[in-house]
Amino acid sequence: MDQNTVLGFLNLTSAEPISAWFTWLFGMTSLIFTVLIGLPQLIHLIKTKETSPEVKYYSFWLFFSGIVGWMILGSWDVTNPKMLATAYSNMAASYIFSLTLFFLYLYSPDKSRRKHAWLVLLISMGIAIASTVLSLFGIVQDRHMNPKLMVVAVTIFPMLTTFSFLPSVIRSFENRKFDGMSVPMLICMVCVNFFWLLYWVTLAINRGDLDSNILSAMMWQTISFLIYFSQFILVVVSHLKSKKIKRTA
């Protein structure tokens, strides 16, 4: 497999080989973390068979919408090389997150939500499949979004993934409880934001142009990273305090 084939997977040009390979590395790392982003919560739900009463269901729906949006943004990008790392990773992530939504409802303490679990699976999986078909069409046919629509989309969808869990984060800061999101998922969120930020920087270098779309993505990714990293720090501090109290007890 030659260099162009490997780089071509993420639609990168070998004209700038150093930046291309760094972009490919960070893109593939981000791709893996994005695919796995809903997996820790999914495993936690299957293992415990319990959804915390503190869970904000709308947060998970907003994040799922953001995943779908990033998928379409990457596959219908107005600029070449397209942001294919975001397209491929969010295609896979949408199906995992669809299952996460299903088990959130299936193991909910609310009886009415448990009744709607299969409907949630049908709707979310249907959205994931339809979005995947639309995204693959955009990639294969090399279609591009209207530039004006792209400006709107690249603002809205990153906002969804950035602020979807903000209410839970604020609540965690207030009551020092972290029941809304599993700790492994929180760690995954920190990692995915960090590596996507590196991907945007190296992609801009590879393109030779820091256009408004990449600049917007970098801005939202930075905000998202700070939000989840701050919660991660609080979790670590709280855990260390708990261990100290147990030792002195």
Tab-separated table of C-alpha atoms in Angstrom:
chain	number	residue	atom	x	y	z
A	1	MET	CA	0.000	0.000	0.000
A	2	ASP	CA	1.607	3.247	-1.136
A	3	GLN	CA	1.664	6.623	0.580
A	4	ASN	CA	-1.071	8.160	-1.584
A	5	THR	CA	-3.466	5.293	-0.822
A	6	VAL	CA	-2.960	5.606	2.937
A	7	LEU	CA	-3.283	9.389	2.943
A	8	GLY	CA	-6.160	9.186	0.489
A	9	PHE	CA	-8.294	7.416	3.097
A	10	LEU	CA	-8.647	10.795	4.806
A	11	ASN	CA	-8.498	12.696	1.499
A	12	LEU	CA	-5.099	14.243	2.296
A	13	THR	CA	-2.542	15.435	-0.217
A	14	SER	CA	1.055	14.191	-0.200
A	15	ALA	CA	2.242	17.526	-1.612
A	16	GLU	CA	2.880	18.512	2.029
A	17	PRO	CA	4.031	15.113	3.372
A	18	ILE	CA	4.993	16.124	6.928
A	19	SER	CA	1.721	17.904	7.720
A	20	ALA	CA	-0.203	15.196	5.837
A	21	TRP	CA	1.190	12.406	8.003
A	22	PHE	CA	0.624	14.339	11.234
A	23	THR	CA	-2.936	15.082	10.096
A	24	TRP	CA	-3.436	11.406	9.248
A	25	LEU	CA	-2.052	10.317	12.651
A	26	PHE	CA	-4.222	12.718	14.654
A	27	GLY	CA	-7.178	12.043	12.363
A	28	MET	CA	-6.970	8.272	12.863
A	29	THR	CA	-6.495	8.678	16.638
A	30	SER	CA	-9.500	11.005	16.770
A	31	LEU	CA	-11.437	8.569	14.609
A	32	ILE	CA	-10.811	5.717	17.060
A	33	PHE	CA	-11.755	7.780	20.133
A	34	THR	CA	-14.878	9.134	18.405
A	35	VAL	CA	-16.010	5.636	17.453
A	36	LEU	CA	-15.516	4.544	21.072
A	37	ILE	CA	-17.033	7.655	22.657
A	38	GLY	CA	-20.378	6.064	23.495
A	39	LEU	CA	-18.910	2.658	24.316
A	40	PRO	CA	-17.915	3.287	27.990
A	41	GLN	CA	-21.429	4.486	28.810
A	42	LEU	CA	-22.930	1.578	26.848
A	43	ILE	CA	-20.806	-0.984	28.721
A	44	HIS	CA	-21.617	0.714	32.036
A	45	LEU	CA	-25.359	0.478	31.318
A	46	ILE	CA	-25.215	-3.172	30.227
A	47	LYS	CA	-23.082	-4.076	33.251
A	48	THR	CA	-25.115	-2.256	35.909
A	49	LYS	CA	-28.525	-2.503	34.176
A	50	GLU	CA	-29.327	0.841	35.752
A	51	THR	CA	-29.684	4.385	34.448
A	52	SER	CA	-28.891	7.034	37.027
A	53	PRO	CA	-31.809	9.302	38.038
A	54	GLU	CA	-29.386	12.200	37.456
A	55	VAL	CA	-29.121	11.470	33.706
A	56	LYS	CA	-30.345	14.248	31.423
A	57	TYR	CA	-31.820	12.400	28.454
A	58	TYR	CA	-31.918	15.502	26.266
A	59	SER	CA	-28.140	15.823	26.661
A	60	PHE	CA	-27.626	12.433	25.031
A	61	TRP	CA	-30.073	13.309	22.229
A	62	LEU	CA	-28.309	16.611	21.586
A	63	PHE	CA	-24.955	14.858	21.474
A	64	PHE	CA	-26.357	12.229	19.097
A	65	SER	CA	-27.607	15.055	16.841
A	66	GLY	CA	-24.134	16.573	16.930
A	67	ILE	CA	-22.577	13.244	15.900
A	68	VAL	CA	-24.921	13.049	12.903
A	69	GLY	CA	-24.142	16.666	12.038
A	70	TRP	CA	-20.374	16.122	12.121
A	71	MET	CA	-20.830	13.108	9.854
A	72	ILE	CA	-22.582	15.240	7.232
A	73	LEU	CA	-20.152	18.149	7.672
A	74	GLY	CA	-17.182	15.912	6.972
A	75	SER	CA	-18.670	14.216	3.920
A	76	TRP	CA	-20.173	17.346	2.331
A	77	ASP	CA	-17.321	19.712	3.237
A	78	VAL	CA	-17.008	22.696	0.883
A	79	THR	CA	-13.207	22.546	0.883
A	80	ASN	CA	-10.737	19.945	-0.371
A	81	PRO	CA	-9.331	17.904	1.218
A	82	LYS	CA	-12.628	17.105	2.925
A	83	MET	CA	-12.805	16.436	6.662
A	84	LEU	CA	-13.283	12.712	6.017
A	85	ALA	CA	-11.944	11.694	9.437
A	86	THR	CA	-15.022	13.324	10.982
A	87	ALA	CA	-17.317	11.615	8.480
A	88	TYR	CA	-16.028	8.065	8.947
A	89	SER	CA	-15.666	8.242	12.721
A	90	ASN	CA	-19.109	9.691	13.331
A	91	MET	CA	-20.721	7.138	11.025
A	92	ALA	CA	-19.573	4.370	13.362
A	93	ALA	CA	-20.172	6.449	16.500
A	94	SER	CA	-23.805	7.097	15.538
A	95	TYR	CA	-24.666	3.375	15.723
A	96	ILE	CA	-22.927	2.876	19.069
A	97	PHE	CA	-24.617	5.956	20.486
A	98	SER	CA	-27.963	4.730	19.159
A	99	LEU	CA	-27.521	1.608	21.292
A	100	THR	CA	-26.467	3.783	24.237
A	101	LEU	CA	-29.716	5.745	23.935
A	102	PHE	CA	-31.675	2.492	23.789
A	103	PHE	CA	-30.162	1.126	27.005
A	104	LEU	CA	-30.526	4.508	28.742
A	105	TYR	CA	-34.272	4.197	28.245
A	106	LEU	CA	-34.438	0.422	28.770
A	107	TYR	CA	-32.872	0.686	32.246
A	108	SER	CA	-34.459	4.001	33.191
A	109	PRO	CA	-36.048	4.263	36.658
A	110	ASP	CA	-38.949	5.989	34.883
A	111	LYS	CA	-41.471	3.354	33.738
A	112	SER	CA	-42.816	5.526	30.894
A	113	ARG	CA	-39.304	5.904	29.454
A	114	ARG	CA	-38.710	2.156	29.643
A	115	LYS	CA	-41.825	1.643	27.509
A	116	HIS	CA	-40.353	3.834	24.760
A	117	ALA	CA	-36.940	2.111	24.628
A	118	TRP	CA	-37.595	0.182	21.400
A	119	LEU	CA	-39.102	3.267	19.748
A	120	VAL	CA	-35.961	5.198	20.696
A	121	LEU	CA	-33.824	2.474	19.104
A	122	LEU	CA	-35.932	2.511	15.923
A	123	ILE	CA	-35.773	6.305	15.569
A	124	SER	CA	-32.088	6.728	16.422
A	125	MET	CA	-30.970	3.778	14.289
A	126	GLY	CA	-33.104	5.037	11.391
A	127	ILE	CA	-31.467	8.469	11.641
A	128	ALA	CA	-28.005	6.867	11.767
A	129	ILE	CA	-28.661	4.736	8.664
A	130	ALA	CA	-30.192	7.607	6.656
A	131	SER	CA	-27.316	9.934	7.588
A	132	THR	CA	-24.732	7.297	6.654
A	133	VAL	CA	-26.310	6.838	3.208
A	134	LEU	CA	-26.391	10.613	2.679
A	135	SER	CA	-22.775	10.959	3.818
A	136	LEU	CA	-21.479	8.132	1.620
A	137	PHE	CA	-23.290	9.690	-1.339
A	138	GLY	CA	-21.524	12.995	-0.671
A	139	ILE	CA	-18.133	11.249	-0.466
A	140	VAL	CA	-18.496	8.924	-3.472
A	141	GLN	CA	-20.054	11.563	-5.731
A	142	ASP	CA	-17.714	14.283	-4.397
A	143	ARG	CA	-20.634	16.550	-3.540
A	144	HIS	CA	-20.184	19.765	-1.578
A	145	MET	CA	-22.503	21.689	0.699
A	146	ASN	CA	-23.629	25.195	-0.194
A	147	PRO	CA	-20.991	27.535	1.345
A	148	LYS	CA	-23.601	29.645	3.152
A	149	LEU	CA	-25.261	26.539	4.578
A	150	MET	CA	-21.839	25.232	5.614
A	151	VAL	CA	-21.182	28.383	7.654
A	152	VAL	CA	-24.430	27.819	9.564
A	153	ALA	CA	-23.902	24.058	9.964
A	154	VAL	CA	-20.295	24.367	11.152
A	155	THR	CA	-21.570	26.637	13.929
A	156	ILE	CA	-24.658	24.687	15.012
A	157	PHE	CA	-23.383	21.095	15.072
A	158	PRO	CA	-20.172	21.797	17.042
A	159	MET	CA	-22.322	23.710	19.543
A	160	LEU	CA	-24.440	20.591	20.059
A	161	THR	CA	-21.472	18.351	20.891
A	162	THR	CA	-19.816	21.092	22.948
A	163	PHE	CA	-22.713	22.137	25.166
A	164	SER	CA	-24.919	19.013	25.202
A	165	PHE	CA	-23.576	17.833	28.574
A	166	LEU	CA	-22.923	21.307	30.009
A	167	PRO	CA	-25.982	21.178	32.335
A	168	SER	CA	-24.643	17.913	33.792
A	169	VAL	CA	-21.181	19.426	34.149
A	170	ILE	CA	-22.565	22.462	35.996
A	171	ARG	CA	-24.644	20.203	38.231
A	172	SER	CA	-21.547	18.122	38.978
A	173	PHE	CA	-19.661	21.247	40.046
A	174	GLU	CA	-22.553	22.226	42.312
A	175	ASN	CA	-23.202	18.938	44.126
A	176	ARG	CA	-19.899	17.100	43.532
A	177	LYS	CA	-21.766	14.103	42.097
A	178	PHE	CA	-20.898	12.527	38.758
A	179	ASP	CA	-23.814	10.243	37.996
A	180	GLY	CA	-24.833	11.737	34.656
A	181	MET	CA	-21.862	10.352	32.722
A	182	SER	CA	-19.584	7.410	33.469
A	183	VAL	CA	-15.964	8.304	34.291
A	184	PRO	CA	-14.568	6.243	31.354
A	185	MET	CA	-16.855	8.166	28.993
A	186	LEU	CA	-15.637	11.440	30.512
A	187	ILE	CA	-12.008	10.412	29.928
A	188	CYS	CA	-12.901	9.473	26.359
A	189	MET	CA	-14.512	12.908	25.857
A	190	VAL	CA	-11.338	14.651	27.038
A	191	CYS	CA	-9.155	12.564	24.706
A	192	VAL	CA	-11.404	12.943	21.681
A	193	ASN	CA	-11.499	16.729	22.020
A	194	PHE	CA	-7.729	16.931	22.479
A	195	PHE	CA	-6.916	14.867	19.388
A	196	TRP	CA	-9.555	16.542	17.223
A	197	LEU	CA	-8.014	19.891	18.108
A	198	LEU	CA	-4.622	18.621	16.931
A	199	TYR	CA	-6.289	17.291	13.769
A	200	TRP	CA	-7.788	20.701	12.910
A	201	VAL	CA	-4.445	22.444	13.391
A	202	THR	CA	-2.525	20.001	11.185
A	203	LEU	CA	-5.334	19.902	8.585
A	204	ALA	CA	-5.145	23.691	8.269
A	205	ILE	CA	-1.379	23.398	7.746
A	206	ASN	CA	-1.857	20.635	5.153
A	207	ARG	CA	-4.429	22.718	3.279
A	208	GLY	CA	-2.225	25.775	3.530
A	209	ASP	CA	-5.258	27.771	4.566
A	210	LEU	CA	-6.877	28.464	7.933
A	211	ASP	CA	-10.377	29.051	6.556
A	212	SER	CA	-13.345	30.148	8.647
A	213	ASN	CA	-14.785	26.616	8.834
A	214	ILE	CA	-11.642	25.119	10.381
A	215	LEU	CA	-11.232	28.165	12.622
A	216	SER	CA	-14.802	27.701	13.877
A	217	ALA	CA	-14.204	23.979	14.464
A	218	MET	CA	-11.013	24.740	16.404
A	219	MET	CA	-12.802	27.300	18.555
A	220	TRP	CA	-15.638	24.946	19.516
A	221	GLN	CA	-13.237	22.049	20.039
A	222	THR	CA	-11.170	24.160	22.437
A	223	ILE	CA	-14.248	25.174	24.436
A	224	SER	CA	-15.436	21.563	24.532
A	225	PHE	CA	-12.015	20.353	25.690
A	226	LEU	CA	-11.934	22.908	28.517
A	227	ILE	CA	-15.443	21.951	29.676
A	228	TYR	CA	-14.769	18.221	29.895
A	229	PHE	CA	-11.188	18.573	31.129
A	230	SER	CA	-12.355	20.790	33.999
A	231	GLN	CA	-14.903	18.147	34.998
A	232	PHE	CA	-12.245	15.448	34.739
A	233	ILE	CA	-9.972	17.421	37.101
A	234	LEU	CA	-12.854	17.790	39.544
A	235	VAL	CA	-13.496	14.030	39.408
A	236	VAL	CA	-9.819	13.299	40.156
A	237	VAL	CA	-9.720	15.798	43.050
A	238	SER	CA	-12.961	14.400	44.482
A	239	HIS	CA	-11.639	10.835	44.192
A	240	LEU	CA	-8.382	11.737	45.968
A	241	LYS	CA	-10.296	13.462	48.776
A	242	SER	CA	-12.527	10.397	49.202
A	243	LYS	CA	-9.489	8.113	49.458
A	244	LYS	CA	-7.891	10.439	52.009
A	245	ILE	CA	-11.053	10.450	54.143
A	246	LYS	CA	-11.230	6.623	54.057
A	247	ARG	CA	-7.588	6.343	55.142
A	248	THR	CA	-8.055	8.701	58.101
A	249	ALA	CA	-11.355	7.099	59.145
